[in-house]
XYZ file of C-alpha atoms in Angstrom:
735
model
C 59.791 -11.954 213.066
C 59.802 -9.265 210.370
C 58.794 -5.614 210.658
C 57.337 -3.576 207.812
C 56.226 0.068 207.866
C 53.370 1.015 205.551
C 52.451 4.621 204.694
C 48.649 4.758 204.587
C 46.356 7.388 203.091
C 42.890 7.979 204.522
C 43.579 8.038 208.288
C 42.316 11.245 209.914
C 41.234 10.598 213.488
C 41.447 8.295 216.489
C 38.600 6.165 215.141
C 40.766 5.387 212.105
C 43.604 4.376 214.450
C 41.332 2.064 216.424
C 39.933 0.512 213.243
C 43.393 0.014 211.731
C 44.742 -1.644 214.865
C 41.663 -3.861 215.031
C 41.791 -4.951 211.374
C 45.546 -5.582 211.181
C 45.878 -6.945 214.707
C 43.255 -9.605 213.978
C 45.331 -11.123 211.159
C 46.947 -14.476 211.875
C 50.710 -14.088 212.175
C 50.680 -10.424 213.263
C 52.633 -9.929 216.489
C 52.127 -6.188 217.061
C 50.687 -3.114 215.332
C 51.734 0.489 215.878
C 49.678 3.181 214.123
C 51.195 6.670 214.083
C 48.489 9.189 213.220
C 50.718 12.293 212.741
C 52.926 10.541 210.165
C 50.078 8.355 208.801
C 52.157 5.180 209.014
C 51.437 1.656 210.266
C 54.314 -0.450 211.635
C 53.551 -4.181 211.735
C 55.672 -6.924 213.289
C 54.639 -10.297 211.877
C 55.837 -13.826 211.272
C 55.915 -14.363 207.488
C 54.424 -17.629 206.252
C 55.625 -18.314 202.659
C 52.679 -18.596 200.317
C 50.194 -17.937 203.126
C 50.901 -14.637 204.846
C 53.099 -11.663 204.019
C 53.030 -7.989 203.017
C 50.524 -8.687 200.233
C 47.988 -9.979 202.764
C 48.651 -6.964 205.010
C 48.010 -4.577 202.121
C 44.875 -6.455 201.106
C 43.468 -6.232 204.643
C 44.221 -2.506 204.974
C 42.809 -1.660 201.546
C 39.782 -3.850 202.276
C 39.160 -1.638 205.309
C 38.915 1.401 203.026
C 42.452 2.859 203.154
C 45.181 3.226 200.529
C 48.658 1.735 201.083
C 51.219 3.985 199.401
C 54.174 1.606 199.583
C 56.175 -0.531 201.989
C 59.513 -0.323 203.752
C 61.454 -1.895 206.603
C 62.623 1.637 207.449
C 60.240 4.033 209.160
C 62.168 6.921 207.584
C 61.413 5.753 204.026
C 57.770 5.076 204.861
C 57.385 8.496 206.447
C 58.956 10.108 203.382
C 56.299 8.514 201.171
C 53.614 9.546 203.642
C 55.003 13.085 203.798
C 54.806 13.444 200.023
C 51.200 12.227 200.123
C 50.350 14.661 202.942
C 51.942 17.568 201.078
C 49.848 16.664 198.039
C 46.784 16.451 200.291
C 47.529 19.912 201.699
C 47.682 21.370 198.183
C 44.381 19.700 197.266
C 42.767 20.953 200.482
C 43.906 24.497 199.761
C 42.524 24.314 196.212
C 39.181 22.985 197.475
C 39.090 25.659 200.174
C 39.716 28.470 197.701
C 37.010 27.316 195.287
C 34.626 26.562 198.147
C 35.007 30.122 199.439
C 34.170 31.382 195.951
C 30.776 29.669 196.145
C 30.274 30.059 199.901
C 30.593 33.872 200.135
C 27.482 34.571 197.983
C 25.517 32.066 200.058
C 26.594 33.816 203.271
C 25.462 37.140 201.761
C 22.383 35.810 199.953
C 19.955 38.043 201.890
C 21.949 41.170 200.992
C 22.422 40.073 197.392
C 18.742 39.068 197.124
C 19.579 35.797 195.365
C 16.774 33.577 194.100
C 16.329 30.079 195.604
C 17.438 28.513 192.305
C 20.631 30.584 192.216
C 21.421 29.542 195.788
C 20.807 25.914 194.854
C 23.137 26.133 191.832
C 25.875 27.727 193.969
C 25.489 25.068 196.648
C 25.835 22.069 194.307
C 29.577 22.475 193.468
C 30.244 23.602 197.039
C 28.670 20.484 198.535
C 29.757 17.941 195.923
C 33.244 19.103 194.912
C 34.232 21.254 197.895
C 33.228 18.552 200.366
C 34.303 15.617 198.212
C 37.075 14.561 200.653
C 34.448 14.140 203.373
C 32.068 12.172 201.148
C 34.908 9.974 199.909
C 35.737 9.269 203.546
C 32.090 8.358 204.204
C 32.222 5.793 201.402
C 35.448 4.386 202.852
C 33.891 4.113 206.302
C 30.864 2.298 204.878
C 33.193 -0.145 203.129
C 34.925 -0.966 206.407
C 31.614 -0.996 208.350
C 32.693 1.692 210.778
C 32.334 5.411 211.341
C 34.828 8.238 211.697
C 35.143 12.001 211.421
C 34.315 11.993 207.695
C 31.115 10.102 208.466
C 29.909 12.829 210.825
C 30.863 15.723 208.538
C 29.462 14.156 205.377
C 26.167 13.179 207.036
C 25.735 16.636 208.544
C 26.432 18.499 205.284
C 24.211 16.198 203.228
C 21.384 16.570 205.755
C 21.612 20.365 205.614
C 21.985 20.333 201.803
C 19.014 18.039 201.124
C 16.705 19.913 203.514
C 17.680 23.257 201.955
C 17.191 21.862 198.462
C 13.710 20.612 199.396
C 12.812 23.951 200.947
C 14.054 25.797 197.837
C 12.221 23.521 195.377
C 8.976 22.858 197.277
C 8.405 25.678 199.749
C 4.599 25.412 199.510
C 4.626 21.958 201.052
C 6.060 23.331 204.318
C 4.698 25.651 207.000
C 5.645 29.304 206.537
C 8.034 29.175 209.514
C 9.968 26.297 207.893
C 10.517 27.923 204.487
C 14.054 29.093 205.179
C 16.827 27.044 203.514
C 20.056 26.566 205.461
C 22.542 27.256 202.669
C 24.682 29.235 205.100
C 24.952 26.079 207.227
C 26.161 24.066 204.207
C 28.636 26.793 203.276
C 29.863 27.168 206.841
C 30.322 23.454 207.461
C 32.212 22.724 204.245
C 34.495 25.766 204.368
C 35.168 25.897 208.103
C 35.921 22.188 208.485
C 38.090 22.174 205.345
C 39.945 25.219 206.679
C 40.391 23.478 210.027
C 41.748 20.329 208.404
C 44.214 22.335 206.300
C 45.426 24.354 209.302
C 45.711 21.188 211.351
C 47.807 19.541 208.622
C 50.097 22.572 208.387
C 50.498 22.805 212.152
C 51.008 19.067 212.505
C 53.882 19.226 210.027
C 55.700 21.766 212.180
C 55.767 19.477 215.211
C 58.177 17.120 213.442
C 60.713 19.761 212.445
C 63.483 18.212 214.569
C 63.675 14.996 212.569
C 63.208 16.865 209.300
C 66.111 19.143 210.264
C 68.350 16.184 211.069
C 67.506 14.582 207.727
C 68.167 17.791 205.787
C 71.482 18.487 207.480
C 72.773 14.902 207.364
C 75.766 14.607 204.992
C 75.179 12.791 201.705
C 78.740 12.340 200.353
C 82.293 12.075 201.711
C 85.820 12.363 200.348
C 87.504 8.929 200.564
C 91.202 8.145 200.135
C 91.457 5.252 197.692
C 94.273 3.756 195.670
C 94.650 5.351 192.252
C 97.018 4.726 189.319
C 100.394 3.524 190.538
C 98.846 2.630 193.905
C 99.019 6.252 195.103
C 96.168 7.333 197.375
C 93.747 9.797 195.813
C 90.699 11.558 197.250
C 87.425 10.459 195.669
C 83.964 11.888 196.445
C 81.436 9.078 196.875
C 77.991 8.631 198.441
C 78.064 7.712 202.119
C 76.335 4.387 201.413
C 79.363 3.236 199.369
C 81.953 3.791 202.116
C 83.159 0.713 203.980
C 84.344 0.380 207.561
C 88.109 0.896 207.821
C 88.378 3.317 204.884
C 89.908 6.750 205.413
C 87.939 9.934 204.729
C 89.329 13.454 204.460
C 87.537 16.353 206.123
C 88.563 19.916 205.307
C 87.919 22.938 207.551
C 84.263 23.999 207.389
C 83.063 20.642 206.057
C 80.763 18.113 207.675
C 82.247 14.926 208.998
C 80.413 12.300 206.985
C 80.716 9.177 209.147
C 81.557 8.019 212.661
C 85.203 7.187 213.208
C 88.496 8.045 214.880
C 91.005 10.759 213.929
C 93.966 9.188 212.136
C 95.886 12.415 211.604
C 95.421 16.145 212.106
C 93.850 18.230 214.850
C 90.862 20.553 214.873
C 87.838 21.788 216.796
C 84.504 20.208 215.915
C 80.987 21.574 216.344
C 78.850 18.668 217.624
C 75.754 20.761 218.401
C 73.661 18.842 215.838
C 74.024 15.741 217.998
C 74.550 17.063 221.511
C 72.906 20.485 221.583
C 76.191 21.831 223.004
C 77.257 24.983 221.141
C 80.920 25.035 222.223
C 83.320 23.275 219.770
C 85.215 20.216 221.001
C 88.988 19.707 220.534
C 89.905 16.696 218.370
C 93.319 15.141 217.814
C 94.924 11.753 217.124
C 92.636 8.949 218.343
C 89.646 11.203 219.148
C 86.201 9.879 218.252
C 84.194 11.952 215.775
C 80.581 11.693 214.690
C 78.899 11.922 211.320
C 76.934 15.148 210.943
C 79.246 17.264 213.131
C 81.099 20.229 211.591
C 84.889 20.416 211.314
C 85.844 23.986 212.212
C 89.559 24.799 211.992
C 91.963 22.074 210.867
C 92.060 19.273 208.296
C 91.364 15.750 209.562
C 91.878 12.230 208.251
C 89.301 9.939 209.834
C 89.213 6.132 209.815
C 85.577 5.038 209.420
C 84.304 2.955 212.355
C 80.672 2.375 211.315
C 78.696 2.366 208.050
C 76.308 5.235 207.417
C 73.244 3.168 208.347
C 74.714 2.519 211.818
C 76.149 5.977 212.488
C 75.219 7.903 215.608
C 73.138 10.336 213.540
C 71.238 7.522 211.768
C 70.580 5.770 215.086
C 69.432 9.057 216.619
C 66.975 9.731 213.797
C 65.617 6.179 213.989
C 65.372 6.359 217.782
C 63.464 9.657 217.621
C 61.112 8.292 214.970
C 60.455 5.150 216.989
C 59.848 7.156 220.153
C 57.445 9.508 218.379
C 55.482 6.572 216.993
C 54.924 4.844 220.343
C 51.919 5.474 222.549
C 51.683 5.970 226.294
C 49.056 3.987 228.171
C 46.653 6.938 228.315
C 46.572 7.164 224.513
C 45.830 3.461 224.162
C 42.843 4.004 226.468
C 41.706 7.029 224.425
C 41.937 4.997 221.208
C 39.644 2.349 222.677
C 37.144 5.001 223.783
C 37.088 6.783 220.425
C 36.477 3.487 218.647
C 32.958 3.644 220.131
C 32.680 7.424 220.164
C 31.480 8.120 216.598
C 28.737 5.461 216.577
C 27.628 6.858 219.936
C 27.493 10.386 218.517
C 25.437 9.224 215.534
C 22.922 7.555 217.844
C 22.844 10.657 220.054
C 22.268 12.936 217.037
C 19.437 10.774 215.698
C 17.829 10.499 219.146
C 18.087 14.263 219.561
C 16.386 14.809 216.186
C 13.589 12.416 217.090
C 12.967 14.203 220.397
C 12.851 17.606 218.688
C 10.520 16.253 215.998
C 8.157 14.881 218.639
C 8.277 17.508 221.358
C 9.985 20.593 219.909
C 8.392 23.869 218.828
C 7.373 24.618 215.284
C 8.844 24.265 212.764
C 9.774 20.924 214.342
C 11.534 19.545 211.274
C 13.917 22.518 211.153
C 14.760 22.298 214.846
C 15.204 18.525 214.600
C 17.520 18.714 211.611
C 19.512 21.677 212.946
C 20.216 19.970 216.248
C 21.203 16.687 214.576
C 23.518 18.405 212.087
C 25.100 20.479 214.870
C 25.707 17.393 217.039
C 27.355 15.595 214.109
C 29.509 18.610 213.275
C 30.712 19.488 216.759
C 31.483 15.959 218.016
C 34.554 15.128 215.970
C 37.223 12.808 217.438
C 40.086 14.492 215.528
C 41.340 16.424 218.538
C 41.218 13.296 220.716
C 43.260 11.375 218.192
C 45.887 14.113 217.910
C 46.092 15.121 221.581
C 48.796 12.660 222.609
C 50.792 11.986 219.407
C 51.262 15.668 218.542
C 52.590 16.417 222.037
C 54.951 13.446 221.821
C 56.193 14.351 218.335
C 56.833 17.964 219.341
C 58.340 17.139 222.729
C 60.549 14.260 221.631
C 61.761 16.385 218.718
C 62.638 19.200 221.110
C 64.462 16.716 223.337
C 66.468 15.499 220.335
C 67.651 19.039 219.665
C 68.912 19.153 223.267
C 70.810 15.892 222.832
C 68.270 13.827 224.799
C 66.778 10.694 223.264
C 63.687 9.125 224.798
C 63.151 5.447 223.947
C 59.332 5.363 224.057
C 56.295 7.300 225.153
C 55.668 5.279 228.331
C 58.902 6.795 229.685
C 57.189 10.189 229.825
C 54.609 8.961 232.318
C 57.230 7.322 234.540
C 59.536 10.376 234.547
C 56.767 12.564 235.874
C 56.490 10.423 239.009
C 60.162 9.927 239.962
C 61.246 10.062 243.611
C 64.915 8.984 243.573
C 67.845 9.390 241.169
C 70.770 6.984 241.597
C 74.118 8.024 240.077
C 76.948 5.738 239.176
C 80.341 7.335 239.856
C 82.976 6.437 237.266
C 82.167 7.883 233.867
C 78.926 9.435 235.096
C 79.659 11.950 237.855
C 83.313 11.802 236.833
C 84.755 12.213 233.354
C 85.235 8.482 233.051
C 88.805 8.946 231.889
C 90.799 7.994 234.978
C 94.574 8.087 234.807
C 97.148 6.091 236.661
C 98.756 8.364 239.235
C 101.209 5.789 240.539
C 102.129 2.126 240.117
C 103.151 0.654 243.494
C 105.357 -2.423 243.060
C 104.872 -5.037 245.791
C 106.700 -7.984 244.253
C 108.687 -8.688 241.084
C 109.730 -5.997 238.626
C 107.891 -2.960 237.287
C 107.972 -4.125 233.659
C 106.631 -7.558 234.630
C 103.634 -6.024 236.423
C 102.911 -3.581 233.585
C 103.251 -6.233 230.874
C 100.774 -8.646 232.484
C 98.343 -5.836 233.413
C 98.569 -4.498 229.837
C 97.803 -7.968 228.437
C 94.811 -8.581 230.719
C 93.228 -5.125 230.421
C 93.554 -4.451 226.701
C 90.372 -6.420 225.959
C 88.280 -4.774 228.687
C 85.859 -1.876 228.108
C 86.167 -0.468 231.631
C 87.639 3.069 231.970
C 90.162 1.745 234.507
C 91.413 -0.716 231.891
C 91.941 2.079 229.366
C 93.946 4.011 231.966
C 96.200 1.012 232.706
C 96.762 0.339 228.995
C 97.643 3.991 228.372
C 100.049 3.987 231.336
C 101.784 0.800 230.144
C 102.118 2.136 226.611
C 103.550 5.377 227.951
C 106.136 3.362 229.899
C 107.219 1.647 226.681
C 106.112 -1.795 227.837
C 104.647 -4.339 225.425
C 101.770 -6.627 226.364
C 102.301 -10.281 227.094
C 100.518 -12.766 224.839
C 96.942 -13.530 225.943
C 95.567 -17.060 225.566
C 92.135 -16.483 227.161
C 90.166 -13.630 228.700
C 87.112 -13.283 230.946
C 85.536 -10.161 232.473
C 83.831 -10.078 235.876
C 81.728 -6.861 235.900
C 82.351 -4.749 238.981
C 85.250 -6.959 240.082
C 87.993 -7.253 237.482
C 89.351 -9.411 234.657
C 90.902 -12.864 234.433
C 93.367 -13.810 231.687
C 95.848 -16.568 230.948
C 99.196 -15.788 229.361
C 101.864 -18.368 228.633
C 100.252 -20.789 231.037
C 100.120 -18.222 233.846
C 96.904 -16.932 235.434
C 96.578 -13.149 235.591
C 93.995 -11.307 237.646
C 93.589 -7.514 237.604
C 90.800 -6.008 239.677
C 89.527 -4.711 242.975
C 91.510 -5.616 246.091
C 88.468 -7.271 247.663
C 87.964 -9.529 244.649
C 91.636 -10.460 244.573
C 91.473 -11.328 248.281
C 88.415 -13.535 247.676
C 90.472 -15.435 245.124
C 93.337 -16.149 247.492
C 95.627 -13.164 246.970
C 95.538 -10.972 250.104
C 97.437 -7.674 250.171
C 100.752 -7.945 252.005
C 100.340 -6.484 255.501
C 103.096 -3.889 255.081
C 101.077 -2.248 252.246
C 97.501 -2.806 253.467
C 97.275 0.232 255.763
C 98.528 2.646 253.094
C 96.083 1.356 250.506
C 93.154 1.671 252.920
C 93.948 5.357 253.412
C 94.206 6.180 249.699
C 91.339 8.381 248.461
C 91.734 7.323 244.853
C 90.696 4.102 243.153
C 92.901 1.007 243.415
C 93.503 -1.805 240.953
C 95.596 -4.767 242.005
C 97.624 -7.169 239.817
C 98.042 -10.851 240.734
C 99.918 -13.479 238.675
C 99.661 -17.126 239.727
C 98.535 -16.060 243.184
C 101.499 -13.681 243.657
C 100.520 -10.065 244.426
C 102.699 -7.945 242.067
C 101.394 -4.481 242.863
C 98.668 -1.863 242.767
C 97.718 0.927 240.364
C 96.518 4.149 242.024
C 93.989 5.844 239.732
C 92.412 9.286 239.897
C 89.423 10.593 237.947
C 88.295 14.173 237.416
C 84.804 15.326 238.317
C 82.514 16.426 235.476
C 82.260 20.250 235.621
C 78.448 20.074 235.573
C 78.066 17.287 238.166
C 77.535 19.505 241.218
C 75.050 21.857 239.519
C 73.164 18.882 238.045
C 72.759 17.278 241.472
C 71.634 20.621 242.886
C 69.062 21.045 240.103
C 67.618 17.581 240.762
C 67.339 18.317 244.478
C 65.554 21.597 243.683
C 62.991 19.505 241.782
C 62.262 17.600 245.003
C 64.155 14.438 244.029
C 66.343 12.396 246.355
C 69.836 11.879 244.906
C 72.063 8.931 245.888
C 75.453 7.663 244.734
C 75.823 3.933 244.027
C 79.294 2.772 242.983
C 81.425 -0.315 242.807
C 84.444 1.753 243.814
C 85.987 1.891 247.275
C 84.406 3.797 250.155
C 87.087 6.476 250.251
C 86.870 7.294 246.527
C 83.051 7.158 246.479
C 82.578 9.421 249.506
C 85.116 11.906 248.142
C 83.125 12.298 244.924
C 79.777 12.351 246.776
C 80.965 15.135 249.062
C 82.243 17.138 246.099
C 78.869 17.088 244.284
C 76.599 17.406 247.327
C 75.303 13.838 247.735
C 74.897 12.627 251.310
C 73.658 9.049 250.772
C 76.290 6.686 249.334
C 76.270 2.977 248.475
C 79.935 2.069 247.870
C 81.767 -1.130 246.958
C 78.534 -2.348 245.363
C 78.655 -5.152 242.786
C 76.405 -5.019 239.675
C 73.878 -7.456 241.183
C 73.895 -5.430 244.401
C 73.073 -2.291 242.392
C 69.976 -4.117 241.174
C 69.113 -5.038 244.767
C 69.537 -1.384 245.795
C 67.077 -0.355 243.091
C 64.640 -3.100 244.136
C 64.895 -2.145 247.818
C 64.015 1.487 247.058
C 61.131 0.362 244.828
C 59.856 -1.888 247.627
C 59.665 1.240 249.779
C 57.219 2.660 247.236
C 59.734 4.943 245.526
C 60.078 5.357 241.776
C 63.726 5.149 240.848
C 65.875 6.478 238.002
C 69.363 5.017 237.512
C 72.033 7.054 235.721
C 75.071 5.159 234.432
C 77.188 4.375 231.403
C 79.192 1.235 232.054
C 78.787 -2.440 231.261
C 78.235 -3.139 234.950
C 75.421 -0.528 235.134
C 73.235 -2.270 232.521
C 71.350 -4.577 234.965
C 70.468 -1.651 237.254
C 69.468 0.503 234.265
C 67.030 -2.224 233.210
C 65.691 -2.774 236.738
C 65.052 0.914 237.480
C 61.741 2.587 236.607
C 63.774 4.850 234.324
C 67.252 3.959 233.058
C 69.351 6.927 231.910
C 72.610 6.356 230.049
C 75.312 8.643 228.715
C 75.977 8.159 225.010
C 79.692 7.931 225.793
C 78.963 4.698 227.627
C 79.013 1.106 226.463
C 76.530 -0.129 223.870
C 74.893 -2.504 226.352
C 74.246 0.360 228.801
C 72.716 2.489 226.048
C 70.501 -0.421 224.942
C 69.320 -0.957 228.533
C 68.458 2.713 229.059
C 65.107 4.455 228.546
C 66.770 7.852 228.055
C 70.164 8.513 226.472
C 72.076 11.757 226.995
C 74.330 12.626 224.063
C 75.363 15.925 225.605
C 78.094 15.235 228.202
C 76.832 18.155 230.289
C 74.968 16.502 233.185
C 72.698 19.536 233.553
C 70.985 18.122 230.479
C 69.628 15.420 232.794
C 67.603 17.934 234.799
C 66.426 19.530 231.539
C 65.410 16.102 230.220
C 63.344 15.354 233.323
C 61.702 18.800 233.240
C 60.951 18.456 229.523
C 59.482 14.975 230.044
C 57.259 16.369 232.780
C 56.141 19.210 230.483
C 55.390 16.787 227.648
C 53.234 14.800 230.050
C 51.523 18.017 231.188
C 50.801 19.093 227.599
C 49.350 15.646 226.824
C 46.881 16.022 229.685
C 46.102 19.624 228.663
C 45.362 18.405 225.124
C 43.109 15.642 226.388
C 41.244 18.068 228.645
C 40.847 20.488 225.720
C 39.566 17.692 223.486
C 37.091 16.282 225.971
C 35.992 19.756 227.066
C 34.868 20.645 223.524
C 32.759 17.505 223.336
C 31.405 17.517 226.893
C 30.432 21.193 226.718
C 29.343 21.625 223.112
C 27.478 18.373 222.376
C 24.719 19.282 224.896
C 24.637 22.829 223.490
C 24.385 21.471 219.933
C 21.605 19.139 221.063
C 19.630 22.155 222.303
C 20.165 22.026 226.067
C 20.307 25.855 226.213
C 17.257 26.464 224.035
C 14.594 26.184 226.724
C 16.248 28.438 229.355
C 18.061 30.921 227.049
C 16.706 30.426 223.544
C 20.158 29.418 222.277
C 20.496 26.780 219.551
C 23.977 26.218 218.091
C 23.956 26.756 214.331
C 25.670 24.027 212.259
C 28.267 26.410 210.801
C 29.332 27.475 214.292
C 29.452 23.833 215.341
C 31.760 23.127 212.390
C 33.984 26.050 213.353
C 34.170 24.789 216.947
C 35.156 21.318 215.727
C 37.930 22.759 213.581
C 39.066 24.970 216.445
C 39.386 21.968 218.781
C 41.946 20.287 216.512
C 43.823 23.527 215.896
C 43.977 24.349 219.614
C 45.458 20.914 220.364
C 48.070 21.360 217.634
C 49.022 24.864 218.803
C 49.234 23.755 222.434
C 51.610 20.970 221.370
C 53.761 23.452 219.456
C 54.433 25.283 222.734
C 56.911 22.497 223.482
C 58.924 23.590 220.452
C 59.127 27.198 221.557
C 58.783 27.235 225.343
C 61.871 27.638 227.512
C 62.556 24.466 229.464
């Protein structure tokens, strides 16, 4: 399966989205289609068939539907860059057309005061209608080619109807009743200028909603200083593009410079500003072995960093791609709206024609004027632009705001689920705690201290668990070397099994060790049961060598984060694989009363399922390998970016900022995004539901009110602008 992203010119409304998805989705070999209206891109997953189906056939189908494909890319970022350039060019053209249109429209608005002749009005209206409204007429031709109708169809038909009637009235006034001898040049001028102005403002406003990704792209480093062998094999600093740096090379970062790539500090110490990635303004201390991220700012000291990942796989690159992907996805409500709007424009055209026929048959004199005015007004006011932009603009603005806070939302469906959460489950180690436990004491039960440390070191050095890192650090600090490892196997939530020199080594929870035939000696059992910290036993060939006592520090923000979630009406539980004593100690410290302790990974999944069976919507917060199944099973999986890759992949939301209060902010922001989406949809539908009857003449009989076409055009433009401005509130509003 291959994915290609195509920037497409000519998409303006939800009808275009529906048509694009229909045309491309019907092609043999296409697996999925994702059309992103704000960025004007189409992402297609397809199975290439050499000589039969590929990108060429995709382009041919899209262009056959009346759109222009500007290029192709497997990267959404590159496709959006091409689309952005095209949109910027479109904005400049729109502004030029608007300026010249106003030059011709103003005299037509003031024709009664200026006492212009009918021929002068006609000559002024020709360039206004033909050149000023060319983008609408071009869109009409495109829609005819693809046998469908969209916003351009409505606008072009309405302006041509008003233009042709006015031209006839101006040229042949004697053929009409006296009451019908009034051309509607002001309607032509109003429709062309107001709708062009609305489209330009909408394009400008739409561009602002994606400032977060644009900011990340602008700030991202482009070059780094690499230490490479020079003449005489001496290392010299060389400035090269990030794309040319390989994993394992050493880069130099001076004070005040950006760190170019992800890696670990090889030498030096400094404070680093990671706010670009985490949203946290306070600098972070870095020293030997500390992880650093590309895009962060080195503040005080010089650092040598060993590169851990290429630029295309850096945290910043993955963040940008994740944000782009999230912004391009659609929640279920938008997919429903797209289906509705696919039939909306043809329905409006039928309604406008039916309205004109009714006025022509039963309306007052001059019937032809009333019939045409109502039809033109219906066409002008009933534009699906606002419907098409209601959801994607809110998502683009909201997800971009979340990215600035260090919160990354995987897809738009997450927003709907977050708004209905009932329960938040927290893992303990690495989530509520710092995840950097340390060995407080090594209790020797049998054999020697060095023997226990050597075998534990050997077994744990391949594990990703925080406990393993603590044991390895303790053994290194004691000056013990690891025994040779012949094989290794991890048992998530239990421990690890290794073989070394023909001996079987198990390091893990005391319960797991007991299950495998290594019970704790009775003289030590009571003491271990009373310990509040975490315990890790070591068994070699069935002989119990000893126990590590580990302690972990609570995250400073854990208690306030739990309190904030409770204030939002959510139930908060702790679910941990650690011992009862350690789990309840942490739960009490942060204010959690319900605890599930000594829970294996599969039992965490069962806990989630049991709560869901009770009708509750569950979020799981974790960061470890053993949390991944529960993260996937929960309605919403939330992972810390400091966690394992598999946990991050299983999560719907990733928190880069280690401050857990960001979790409450993320949930509140998700709820506000969802609220703005519904507000936008209500605004969009309200314009159509209220103004289409008015445009059709529903208020004429009781109040003598008939909506003029120019006012209908202004209302249509205002609907799109109001949706865009409402979405921008997410960029500015305090969360």
